[in-house]
PDB file of C-alpha atoms in Angstrom:
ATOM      1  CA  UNK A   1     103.255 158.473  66.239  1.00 79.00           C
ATOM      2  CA  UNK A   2     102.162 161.039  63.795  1.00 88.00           C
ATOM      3  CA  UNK A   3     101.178 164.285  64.630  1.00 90.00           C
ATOM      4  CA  UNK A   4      97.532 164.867  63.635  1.00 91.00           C
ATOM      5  CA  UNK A   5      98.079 168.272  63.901  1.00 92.00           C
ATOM      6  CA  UNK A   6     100.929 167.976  60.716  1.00 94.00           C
ATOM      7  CA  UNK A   7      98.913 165.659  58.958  1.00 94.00           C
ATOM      8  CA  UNK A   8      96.200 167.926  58.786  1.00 93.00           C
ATOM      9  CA  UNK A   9      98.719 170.501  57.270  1.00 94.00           C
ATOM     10  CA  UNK A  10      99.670 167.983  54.249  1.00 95.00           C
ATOM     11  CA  UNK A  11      95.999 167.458  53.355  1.00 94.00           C
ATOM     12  CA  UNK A  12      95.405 171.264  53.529  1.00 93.00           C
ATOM     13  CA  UNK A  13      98.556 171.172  50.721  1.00 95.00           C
ATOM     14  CA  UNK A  14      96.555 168.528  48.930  1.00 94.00           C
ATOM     15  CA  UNK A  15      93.808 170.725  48.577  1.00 92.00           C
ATOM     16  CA  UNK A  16      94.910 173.689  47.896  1.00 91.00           C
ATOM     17  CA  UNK A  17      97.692 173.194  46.104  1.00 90.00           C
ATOM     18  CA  UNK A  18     100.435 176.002  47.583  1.00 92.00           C
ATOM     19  CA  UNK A  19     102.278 176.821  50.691  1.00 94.00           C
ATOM     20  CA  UNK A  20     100.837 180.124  50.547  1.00 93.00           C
ATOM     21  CA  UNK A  21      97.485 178.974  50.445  1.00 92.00           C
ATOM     22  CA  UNK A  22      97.365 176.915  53.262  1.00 93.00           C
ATOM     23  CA  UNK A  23      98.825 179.707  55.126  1.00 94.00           C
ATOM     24  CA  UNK A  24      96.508 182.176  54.372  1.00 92.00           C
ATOM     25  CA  UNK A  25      93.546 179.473  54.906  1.00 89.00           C
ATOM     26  CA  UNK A  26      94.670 178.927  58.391  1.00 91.00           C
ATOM     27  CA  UNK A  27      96.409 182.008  59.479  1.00 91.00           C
ATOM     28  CA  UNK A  28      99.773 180.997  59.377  1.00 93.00           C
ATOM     29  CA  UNK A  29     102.824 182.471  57.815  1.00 94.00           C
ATOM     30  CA  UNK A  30     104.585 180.452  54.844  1.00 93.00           C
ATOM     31  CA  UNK A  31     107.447 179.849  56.766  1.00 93.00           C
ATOM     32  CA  UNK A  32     105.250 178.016  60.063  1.00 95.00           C
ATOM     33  CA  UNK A  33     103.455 175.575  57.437  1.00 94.00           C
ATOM     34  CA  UNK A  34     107.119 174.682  55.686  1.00 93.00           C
ATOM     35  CA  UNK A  35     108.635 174.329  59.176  1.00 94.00           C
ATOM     36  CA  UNK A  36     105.538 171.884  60.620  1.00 95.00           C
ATOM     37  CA  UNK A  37     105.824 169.828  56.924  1.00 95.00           C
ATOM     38  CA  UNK A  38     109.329 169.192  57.457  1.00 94.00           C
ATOM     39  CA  UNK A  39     109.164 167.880  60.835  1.00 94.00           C
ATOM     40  CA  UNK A  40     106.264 165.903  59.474  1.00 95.00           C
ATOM     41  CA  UNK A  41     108.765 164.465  56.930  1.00 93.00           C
ATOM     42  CA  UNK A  42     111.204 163.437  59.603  1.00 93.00           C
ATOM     43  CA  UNK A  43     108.535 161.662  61.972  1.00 93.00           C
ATOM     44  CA  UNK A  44     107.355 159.709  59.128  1.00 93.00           C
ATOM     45  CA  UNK A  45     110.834 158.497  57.719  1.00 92.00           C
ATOM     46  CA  UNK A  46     110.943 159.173  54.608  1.00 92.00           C
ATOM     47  CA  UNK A  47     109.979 162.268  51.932  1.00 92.00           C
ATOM     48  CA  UNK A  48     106.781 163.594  51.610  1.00 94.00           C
ATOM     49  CA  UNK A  49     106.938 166.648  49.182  1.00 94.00           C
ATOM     50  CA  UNK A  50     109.221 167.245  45.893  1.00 92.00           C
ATOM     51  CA  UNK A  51     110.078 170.343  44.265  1.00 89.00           C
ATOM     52  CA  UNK A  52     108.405 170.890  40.768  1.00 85.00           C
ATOM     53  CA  UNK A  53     109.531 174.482  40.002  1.00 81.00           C
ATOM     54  CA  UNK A  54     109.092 176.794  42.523  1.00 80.00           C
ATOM     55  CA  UNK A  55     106.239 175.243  43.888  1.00 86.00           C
ATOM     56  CA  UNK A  56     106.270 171.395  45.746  1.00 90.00           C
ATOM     57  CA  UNK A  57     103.924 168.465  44.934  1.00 92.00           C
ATOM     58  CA  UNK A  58     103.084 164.957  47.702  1.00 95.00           C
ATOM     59  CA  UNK A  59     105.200 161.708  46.892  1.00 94.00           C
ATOM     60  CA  UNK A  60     102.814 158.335  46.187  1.00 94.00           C
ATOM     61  CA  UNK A  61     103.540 158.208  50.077  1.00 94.00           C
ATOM     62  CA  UNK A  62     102.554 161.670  50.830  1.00 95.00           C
ATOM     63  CA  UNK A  63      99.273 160.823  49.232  1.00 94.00           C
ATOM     64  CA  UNK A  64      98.355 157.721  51.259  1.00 94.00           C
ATOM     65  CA  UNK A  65      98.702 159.935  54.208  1.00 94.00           C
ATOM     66  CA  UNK A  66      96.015 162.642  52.857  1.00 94.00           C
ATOM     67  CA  UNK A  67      93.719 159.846  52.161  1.00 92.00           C
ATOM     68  CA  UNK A  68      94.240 158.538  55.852  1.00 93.00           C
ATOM     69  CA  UNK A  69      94.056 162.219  56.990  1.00 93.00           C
ATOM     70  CA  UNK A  70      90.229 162.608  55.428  1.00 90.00           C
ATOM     71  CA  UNK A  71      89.498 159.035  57.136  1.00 92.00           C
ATOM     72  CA  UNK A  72      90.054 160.502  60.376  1.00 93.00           C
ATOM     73  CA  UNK A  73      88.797 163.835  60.072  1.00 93.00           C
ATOM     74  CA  UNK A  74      85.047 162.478  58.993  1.00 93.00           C
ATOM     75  CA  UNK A  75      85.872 159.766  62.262  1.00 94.00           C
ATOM     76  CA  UNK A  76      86.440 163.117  64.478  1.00 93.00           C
ATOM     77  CA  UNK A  77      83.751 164.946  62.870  1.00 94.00           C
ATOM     78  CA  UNK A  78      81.099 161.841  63.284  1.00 94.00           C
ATOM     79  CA  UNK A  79      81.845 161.758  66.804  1.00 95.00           C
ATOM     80  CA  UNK A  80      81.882 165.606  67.836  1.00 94.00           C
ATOM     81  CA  UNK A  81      78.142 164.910  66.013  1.00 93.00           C
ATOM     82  CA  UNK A  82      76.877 162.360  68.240  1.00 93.00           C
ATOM     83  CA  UNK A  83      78.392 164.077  70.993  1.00 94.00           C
ATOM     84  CA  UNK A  84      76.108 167.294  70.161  1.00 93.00           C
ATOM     85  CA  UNK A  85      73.436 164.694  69.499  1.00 92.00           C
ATOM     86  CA  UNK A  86      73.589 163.640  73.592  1.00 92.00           C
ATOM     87  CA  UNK A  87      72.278 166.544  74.993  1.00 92.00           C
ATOM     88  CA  UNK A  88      69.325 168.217  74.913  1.00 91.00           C
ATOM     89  CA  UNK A  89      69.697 171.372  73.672  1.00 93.00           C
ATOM     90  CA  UNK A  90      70.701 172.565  70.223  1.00 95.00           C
ATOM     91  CA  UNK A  91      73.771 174.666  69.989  1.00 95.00           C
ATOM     92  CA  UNK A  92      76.679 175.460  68.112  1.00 94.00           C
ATOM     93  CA  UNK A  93      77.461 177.338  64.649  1.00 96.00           C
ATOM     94  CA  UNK A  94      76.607 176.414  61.102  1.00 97.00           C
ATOM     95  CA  UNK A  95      79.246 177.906  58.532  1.00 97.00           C
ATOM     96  CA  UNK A  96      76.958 178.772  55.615  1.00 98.00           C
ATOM     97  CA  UNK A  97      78.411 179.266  51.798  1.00 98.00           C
ATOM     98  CA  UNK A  98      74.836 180.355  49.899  1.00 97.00           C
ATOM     99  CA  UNK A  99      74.653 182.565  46.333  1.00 94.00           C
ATOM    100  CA  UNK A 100      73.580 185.758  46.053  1.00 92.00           C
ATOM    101  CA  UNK A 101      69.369 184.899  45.124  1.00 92.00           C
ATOM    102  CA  UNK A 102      69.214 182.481  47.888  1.00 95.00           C
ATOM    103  CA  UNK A 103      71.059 184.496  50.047  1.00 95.00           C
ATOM    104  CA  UNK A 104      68.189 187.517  49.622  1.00 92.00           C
ATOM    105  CA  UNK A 105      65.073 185.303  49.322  1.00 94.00           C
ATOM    106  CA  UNK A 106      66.080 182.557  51.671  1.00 96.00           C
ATOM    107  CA  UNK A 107      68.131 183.552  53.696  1.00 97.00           C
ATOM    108  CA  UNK A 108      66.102 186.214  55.608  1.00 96.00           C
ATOM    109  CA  UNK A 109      63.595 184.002  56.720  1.00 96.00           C
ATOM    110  CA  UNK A 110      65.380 181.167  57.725  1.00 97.00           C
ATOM    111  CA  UNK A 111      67.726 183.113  60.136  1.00 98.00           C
ATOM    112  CA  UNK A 112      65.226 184.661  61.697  1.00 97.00           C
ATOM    113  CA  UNK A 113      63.809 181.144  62.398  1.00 97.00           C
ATOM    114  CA  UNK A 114      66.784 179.652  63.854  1.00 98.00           C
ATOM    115  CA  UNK A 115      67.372 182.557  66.243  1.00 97.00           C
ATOM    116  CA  UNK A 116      63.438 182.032  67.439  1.00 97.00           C
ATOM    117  CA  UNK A 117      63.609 178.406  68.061  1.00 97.00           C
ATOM    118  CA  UNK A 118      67.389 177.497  68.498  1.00 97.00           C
ATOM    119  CA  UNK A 119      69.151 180.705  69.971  1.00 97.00           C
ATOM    120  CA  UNK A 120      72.074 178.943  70.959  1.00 96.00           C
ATOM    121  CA  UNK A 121      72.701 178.189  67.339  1.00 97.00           C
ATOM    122  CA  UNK A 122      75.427 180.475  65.763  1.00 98.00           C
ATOM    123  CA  UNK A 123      74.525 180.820  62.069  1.00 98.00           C
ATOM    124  CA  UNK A 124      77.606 182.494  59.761  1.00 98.00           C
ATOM    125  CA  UNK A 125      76.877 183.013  56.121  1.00 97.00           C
ATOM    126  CA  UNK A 126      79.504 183.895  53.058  1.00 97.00           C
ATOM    127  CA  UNK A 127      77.937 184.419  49.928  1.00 95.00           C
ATOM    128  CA  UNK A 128      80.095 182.385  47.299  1.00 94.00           C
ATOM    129  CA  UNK A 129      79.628 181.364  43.991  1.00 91.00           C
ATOM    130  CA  UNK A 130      77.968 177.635  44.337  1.00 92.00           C
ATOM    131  CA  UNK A 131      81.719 175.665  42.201  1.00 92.00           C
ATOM    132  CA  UNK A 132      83.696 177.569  44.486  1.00 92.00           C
ATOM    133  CA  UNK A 133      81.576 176.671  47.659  1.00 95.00           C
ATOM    134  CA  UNK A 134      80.809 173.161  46.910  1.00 96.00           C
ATOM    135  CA  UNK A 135      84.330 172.510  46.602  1.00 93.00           C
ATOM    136  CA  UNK A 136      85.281 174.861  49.582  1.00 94.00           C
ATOM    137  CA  UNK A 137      82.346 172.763  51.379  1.00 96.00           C
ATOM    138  CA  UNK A 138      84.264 169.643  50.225  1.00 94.00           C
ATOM    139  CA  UNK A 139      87.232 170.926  52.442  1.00 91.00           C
ATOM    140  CA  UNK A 140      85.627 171.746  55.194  1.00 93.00           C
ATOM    141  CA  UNK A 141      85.641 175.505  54.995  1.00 93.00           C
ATOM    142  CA  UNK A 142      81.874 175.598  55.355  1.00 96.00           C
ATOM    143  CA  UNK A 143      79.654 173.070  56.904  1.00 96.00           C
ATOM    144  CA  UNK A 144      76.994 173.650  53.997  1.00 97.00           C
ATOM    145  CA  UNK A 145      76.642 175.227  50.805  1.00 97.00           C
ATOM    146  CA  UNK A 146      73.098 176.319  49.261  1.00 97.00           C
ATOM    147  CA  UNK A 147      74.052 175.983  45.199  1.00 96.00           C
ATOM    148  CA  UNK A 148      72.594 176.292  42.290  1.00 96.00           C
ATOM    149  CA  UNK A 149      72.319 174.015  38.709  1.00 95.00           C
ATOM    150  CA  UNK A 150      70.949 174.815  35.520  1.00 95.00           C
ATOM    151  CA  UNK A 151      69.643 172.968  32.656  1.00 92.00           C
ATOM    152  CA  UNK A 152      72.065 170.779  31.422  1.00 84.00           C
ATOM    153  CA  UNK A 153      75.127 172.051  33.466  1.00 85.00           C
ATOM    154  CA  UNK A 154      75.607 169.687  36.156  1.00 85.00           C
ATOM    155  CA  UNK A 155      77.228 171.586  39.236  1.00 88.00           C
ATOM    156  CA  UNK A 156      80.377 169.639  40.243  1.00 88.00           C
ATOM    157  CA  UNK A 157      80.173 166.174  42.655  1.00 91.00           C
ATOM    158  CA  UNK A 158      82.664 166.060  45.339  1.00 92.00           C
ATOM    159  CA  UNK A 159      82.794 162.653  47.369  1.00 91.00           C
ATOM    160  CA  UNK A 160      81.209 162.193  50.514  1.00 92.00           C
ATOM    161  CA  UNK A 161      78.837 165.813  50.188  1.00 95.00           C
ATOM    162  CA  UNK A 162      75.323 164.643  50.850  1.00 94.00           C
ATOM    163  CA  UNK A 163      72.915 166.567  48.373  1.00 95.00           C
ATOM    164  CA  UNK A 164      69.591 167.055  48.877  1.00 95.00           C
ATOM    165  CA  UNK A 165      66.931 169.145  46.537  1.00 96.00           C
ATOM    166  CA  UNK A 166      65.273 172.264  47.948  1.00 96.00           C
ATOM    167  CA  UNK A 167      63.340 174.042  45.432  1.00 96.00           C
ATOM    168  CA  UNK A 168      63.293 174.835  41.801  1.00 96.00           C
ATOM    169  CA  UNK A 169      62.223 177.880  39.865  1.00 95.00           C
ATOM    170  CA  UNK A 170      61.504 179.140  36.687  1.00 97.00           C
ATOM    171  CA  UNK A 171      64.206 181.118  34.168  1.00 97.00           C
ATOM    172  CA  UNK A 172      62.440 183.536  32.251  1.00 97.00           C
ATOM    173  CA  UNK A 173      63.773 186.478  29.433  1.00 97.00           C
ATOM    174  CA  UNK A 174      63.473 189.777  31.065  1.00 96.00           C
ATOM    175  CA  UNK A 175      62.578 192.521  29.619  1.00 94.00           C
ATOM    176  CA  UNK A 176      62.074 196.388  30.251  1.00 91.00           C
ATOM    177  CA  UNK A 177      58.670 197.733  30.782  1.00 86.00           C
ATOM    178  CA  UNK A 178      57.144 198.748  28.017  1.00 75.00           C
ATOM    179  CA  UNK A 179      56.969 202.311  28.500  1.00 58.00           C
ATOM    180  CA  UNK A 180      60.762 202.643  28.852  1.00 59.00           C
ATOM    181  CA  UNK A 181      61.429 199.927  25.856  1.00 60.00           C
ATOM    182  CA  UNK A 182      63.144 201.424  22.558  1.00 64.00           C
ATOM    183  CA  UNK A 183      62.611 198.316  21.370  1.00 71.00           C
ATOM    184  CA  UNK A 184      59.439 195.840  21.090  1.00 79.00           C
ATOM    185  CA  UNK A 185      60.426 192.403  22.046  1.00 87.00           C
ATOM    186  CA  UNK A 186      58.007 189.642  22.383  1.00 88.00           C
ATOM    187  CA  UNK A 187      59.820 186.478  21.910  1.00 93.00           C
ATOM    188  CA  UNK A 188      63.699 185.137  22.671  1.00 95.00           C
ATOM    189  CA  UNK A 189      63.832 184.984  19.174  1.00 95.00           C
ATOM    190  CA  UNK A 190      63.228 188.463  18.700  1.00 93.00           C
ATOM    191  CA  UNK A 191      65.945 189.769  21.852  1.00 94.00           C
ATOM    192  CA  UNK A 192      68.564 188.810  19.162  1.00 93.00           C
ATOM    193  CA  UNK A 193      69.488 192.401  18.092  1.00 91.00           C
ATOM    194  CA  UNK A 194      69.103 193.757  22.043  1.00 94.00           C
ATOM    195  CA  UNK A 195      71.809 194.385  24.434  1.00 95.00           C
ATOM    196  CA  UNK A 196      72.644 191.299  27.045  1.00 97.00           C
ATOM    197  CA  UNK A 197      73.813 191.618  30.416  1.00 98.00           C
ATOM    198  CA  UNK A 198      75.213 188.290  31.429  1.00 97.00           C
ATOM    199  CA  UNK A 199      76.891 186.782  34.605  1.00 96.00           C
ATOM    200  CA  UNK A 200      80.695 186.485  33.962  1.00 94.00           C
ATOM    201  CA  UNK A 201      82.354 183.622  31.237  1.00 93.00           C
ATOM    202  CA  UNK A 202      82.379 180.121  33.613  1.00 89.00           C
ATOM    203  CA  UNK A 203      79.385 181.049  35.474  1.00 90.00           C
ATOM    204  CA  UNK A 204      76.638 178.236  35.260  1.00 92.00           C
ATOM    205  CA  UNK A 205      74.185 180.747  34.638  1.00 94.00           C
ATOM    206  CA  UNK A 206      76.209 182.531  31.418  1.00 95.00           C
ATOM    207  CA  UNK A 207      76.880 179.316  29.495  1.00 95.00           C
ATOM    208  CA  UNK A 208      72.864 178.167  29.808  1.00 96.00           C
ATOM    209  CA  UNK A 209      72.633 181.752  28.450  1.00 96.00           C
ATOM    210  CA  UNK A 210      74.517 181.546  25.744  1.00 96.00           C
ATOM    211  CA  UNK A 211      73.618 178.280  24.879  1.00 96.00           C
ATOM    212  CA  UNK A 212      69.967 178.814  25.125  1.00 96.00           C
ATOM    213  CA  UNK A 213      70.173 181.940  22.558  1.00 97.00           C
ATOM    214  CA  UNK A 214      72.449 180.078  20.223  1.00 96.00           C
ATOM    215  CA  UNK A 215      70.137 176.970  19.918  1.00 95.00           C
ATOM    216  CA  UNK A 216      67.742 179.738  19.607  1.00 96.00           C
ATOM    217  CA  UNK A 217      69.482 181.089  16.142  1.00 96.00           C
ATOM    218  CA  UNK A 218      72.056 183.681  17.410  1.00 97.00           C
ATOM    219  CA  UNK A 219      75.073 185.065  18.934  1.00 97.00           C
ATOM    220  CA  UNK A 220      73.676 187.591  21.948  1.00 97.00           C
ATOM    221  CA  UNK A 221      75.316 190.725  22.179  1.00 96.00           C
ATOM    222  CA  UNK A 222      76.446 190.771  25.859  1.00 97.00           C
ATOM    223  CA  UNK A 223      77.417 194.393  26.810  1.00 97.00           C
ATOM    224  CA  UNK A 224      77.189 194.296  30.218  1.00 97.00           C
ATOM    225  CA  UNK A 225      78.733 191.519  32.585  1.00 97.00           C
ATOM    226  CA  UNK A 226      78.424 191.114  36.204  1.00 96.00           C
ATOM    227  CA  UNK A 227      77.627 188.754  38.672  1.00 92.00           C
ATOM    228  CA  UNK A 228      75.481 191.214  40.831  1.00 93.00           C
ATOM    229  CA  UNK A 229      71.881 190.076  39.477  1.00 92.00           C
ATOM    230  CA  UNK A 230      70.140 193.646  40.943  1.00 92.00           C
ATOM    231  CA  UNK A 231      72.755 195.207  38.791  1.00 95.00           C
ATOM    232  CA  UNK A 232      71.071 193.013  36.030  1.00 96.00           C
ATOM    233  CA  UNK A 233      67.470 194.116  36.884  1.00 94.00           C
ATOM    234  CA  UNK A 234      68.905 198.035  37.294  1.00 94.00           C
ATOM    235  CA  UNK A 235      69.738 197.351  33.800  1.00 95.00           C
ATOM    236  CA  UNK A 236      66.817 195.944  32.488  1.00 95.00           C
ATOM    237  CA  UNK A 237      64.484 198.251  34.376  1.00 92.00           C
ATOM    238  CA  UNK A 238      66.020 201.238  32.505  1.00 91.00           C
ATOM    239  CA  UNK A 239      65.970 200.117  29.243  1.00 91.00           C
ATOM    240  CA  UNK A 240      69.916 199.368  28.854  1.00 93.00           C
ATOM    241  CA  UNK A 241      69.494 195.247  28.328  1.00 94.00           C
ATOM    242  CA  UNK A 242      67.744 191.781  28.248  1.00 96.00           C
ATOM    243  CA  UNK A 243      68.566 189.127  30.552  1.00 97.00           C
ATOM    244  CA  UNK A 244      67.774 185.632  31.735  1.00 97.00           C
ATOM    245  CA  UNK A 245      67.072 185.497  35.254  1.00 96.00           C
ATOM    246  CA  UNK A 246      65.363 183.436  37.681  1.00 96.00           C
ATOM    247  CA  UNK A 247      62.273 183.901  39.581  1.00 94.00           C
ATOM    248  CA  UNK A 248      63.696 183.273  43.174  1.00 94.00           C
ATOM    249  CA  UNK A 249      65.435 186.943  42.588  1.00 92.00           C
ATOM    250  CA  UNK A 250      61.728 188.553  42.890  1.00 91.00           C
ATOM    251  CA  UNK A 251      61.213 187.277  46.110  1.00 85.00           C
ATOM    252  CA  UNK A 252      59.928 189.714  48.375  1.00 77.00           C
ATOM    253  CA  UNK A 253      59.807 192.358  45.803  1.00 78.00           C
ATOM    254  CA  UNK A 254      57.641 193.708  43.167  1.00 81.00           C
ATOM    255  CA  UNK A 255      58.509 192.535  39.589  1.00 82.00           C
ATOM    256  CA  UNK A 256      59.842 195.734  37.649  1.00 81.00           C
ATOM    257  CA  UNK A 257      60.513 193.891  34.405  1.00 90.00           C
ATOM    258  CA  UNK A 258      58.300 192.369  31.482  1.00 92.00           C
ATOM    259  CA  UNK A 259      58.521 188.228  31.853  1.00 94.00           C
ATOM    260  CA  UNK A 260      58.215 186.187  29.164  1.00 95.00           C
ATOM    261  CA  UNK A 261      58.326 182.118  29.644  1.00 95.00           C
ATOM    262  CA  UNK A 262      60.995 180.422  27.688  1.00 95.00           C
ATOM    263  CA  UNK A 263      61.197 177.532  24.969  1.00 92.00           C
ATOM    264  CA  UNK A 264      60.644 174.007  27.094  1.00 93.00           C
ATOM    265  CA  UNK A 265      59.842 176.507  30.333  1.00 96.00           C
ATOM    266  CA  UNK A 266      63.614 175.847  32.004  1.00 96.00           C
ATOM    267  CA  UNK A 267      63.864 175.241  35.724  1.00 97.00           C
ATOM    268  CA  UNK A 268      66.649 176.170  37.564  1.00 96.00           C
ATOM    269  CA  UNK A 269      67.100 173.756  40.494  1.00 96.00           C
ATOM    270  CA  UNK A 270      69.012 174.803  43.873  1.00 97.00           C
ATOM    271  CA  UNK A 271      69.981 172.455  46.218  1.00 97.00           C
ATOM    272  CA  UNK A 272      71.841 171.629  49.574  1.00 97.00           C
ATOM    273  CA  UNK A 273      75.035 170.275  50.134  1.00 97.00           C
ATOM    274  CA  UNK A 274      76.975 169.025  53.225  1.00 97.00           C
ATOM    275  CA  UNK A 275      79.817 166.689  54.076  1.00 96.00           C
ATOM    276  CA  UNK A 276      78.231 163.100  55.553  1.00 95.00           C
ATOM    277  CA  UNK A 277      80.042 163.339  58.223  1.00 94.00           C
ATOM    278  CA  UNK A 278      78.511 166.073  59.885  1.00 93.00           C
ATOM    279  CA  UNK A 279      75.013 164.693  58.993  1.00 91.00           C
ATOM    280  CA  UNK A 280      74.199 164.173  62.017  1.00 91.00           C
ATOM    281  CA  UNK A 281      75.131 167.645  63.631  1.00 95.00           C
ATOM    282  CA  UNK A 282      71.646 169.134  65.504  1.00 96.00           C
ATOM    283  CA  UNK A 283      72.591 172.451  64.720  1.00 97.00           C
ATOM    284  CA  UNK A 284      73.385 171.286  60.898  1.00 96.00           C
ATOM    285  CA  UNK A 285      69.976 169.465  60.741  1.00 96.00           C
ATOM    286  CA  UNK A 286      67.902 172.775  62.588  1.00 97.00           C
ATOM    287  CA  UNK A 287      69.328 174.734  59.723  1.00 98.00           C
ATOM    288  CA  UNK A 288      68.692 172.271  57.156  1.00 97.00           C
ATOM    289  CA  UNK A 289      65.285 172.043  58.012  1.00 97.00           C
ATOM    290  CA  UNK A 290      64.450 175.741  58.536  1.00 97.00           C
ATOM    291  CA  UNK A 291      65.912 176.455  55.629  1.00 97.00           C
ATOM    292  CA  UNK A 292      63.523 173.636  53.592  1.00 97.00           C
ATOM    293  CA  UNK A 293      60.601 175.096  55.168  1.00 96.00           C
ATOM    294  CA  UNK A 294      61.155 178.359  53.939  1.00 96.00           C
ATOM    295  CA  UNK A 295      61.677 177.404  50.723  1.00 95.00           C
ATOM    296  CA  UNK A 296      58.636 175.571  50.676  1.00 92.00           C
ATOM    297  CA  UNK A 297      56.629 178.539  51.050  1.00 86.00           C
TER     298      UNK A 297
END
């Protein structure tokens, strides 16, 4: 008989890709994770991992273990559901991965929700950016993941993540008041000699950016990068740059910044993700909803 324990090891390998980072994921050291693999080797008869430079990569054989691995992991995970499911009260905890705009306009709200009507659920939240948490989400570091996709940059499918759409919102060019402007902007058209800040290359959000102002008729000037959108605002507000940013980031606050509507008025849409297998968690499904309702406000 395998050890579930060491299987669960080899598919942490799989996804990760390192010794190191399956130690660090699980608090382990290096050496623990090696030692468990090995013996995992020897139970099953026959070599799991190769050497390929100084880190190791699964054998064919090794791989139709991981595969089996994820089978019974969803299995477990189905039934620790419908366990929850047979009582009636709602507990447990909810491991939230959410971005930084939903995290401040959603977020809030929907907490203070869950603690009202389900008390005995235990809510954790890590902001992340939505490719790193959908895939993170994928391996079961987080129960759900609140991401984001923008015009024509599909965020990343992972099999078996259940998506569902919660709200969409407008993408407008920002621009600073017009008592602190140097210069007078009223189209995109005419931001093409202004000072950008951007989100970081590889963000969704910097290549609709770029995109947008090339289609548009130029190269944007992007001074300022950082994937803090206050800093953004800060920097629009005083007259330092132009941006692109969404309306869910004015939530609950006053808007400090000219807004001018876009070419084809883009939406940004921002959906829910969470593995199948835990669909049918209460907690999950609380937090799911309570989170839909506020964003249907």
């Amino acid at each position: 008989m395998l050890e579930i324990r060491r299987l669960v090891l080899l598919r942490e390998l799989a996804v990760r890709g390192t010794i190191a980072a399956v130690a660090e994921a699980l608090n382990f050291s290096p050496s623990a994770v090696s030692q468990q693999l090995s013996l995992l080797e020897k139970e099953a008869g026959m070599p799991l991992l190769r050497k390929a430079g100084r880190r190791v990569r699964l054998t064919p054989q090794a791989e139709v273990l991981v595969a089996s691995v994820g089978e019974v992991l969803d299995t477990l995970e189905r039934a620790e559901a419908r366990l929850q499911a047979s009582v009636n009260t709602v507990s447990g905890r909810v491991r939230v991965a959410v971005f930084q705009s939903a995290a401040l306009a959603l977020m809030p709200a929907t907490l203070l929700a869950m603690a009202t009507r389900f008390p005995e659920v235990r809510v954790e939240m890590v902001q992340r950016e939505p490719e790193e948490a959908l895939r993170e989400t994928w391996a079961r570091d987080f129960d759900m993941v609140i991401a984001e996709q923008y015009p024509a940059h599909a965020a990343p499918h992972h099999p078996g993540l259940d998506r569902r759409p919660l709200t969409t919102d407008p993408i407008r060019l920002a621009l600073p008041a017009a008592e602190v402007a140097l210069h007078p902007v009223a189209s995109l058209a005419e931001a093409r000699h202004m000072p950008w800040v951007m989100e970081p290359r590889g963000a969704a959000s910097r290549h609709f950016a770029e995109q947008l102002c090339r289609s548009t008729g130029f190269e944007p000037d992007v001074r300022y990068e950082t994937a803090d959108l206050q800093a953004h605002i800060r920097l629009v507000e005083s007259g330092n740059a132009v941006a692109l940013i969404p309306d869910l980031v004015w939530a609950g606050r006053q808007t400090s910044c000219r807004l001018l509507d876009l070419p084809d008025l883009p939406r940004r849409t921002i959906f829910t993700a969470q593995r199948l297998a835990g669909a049918a968690s209460p907690a999950a499904r609380a937090f799911r909803e309570a989170l839909e309702e506020t964003a249907s406000r």
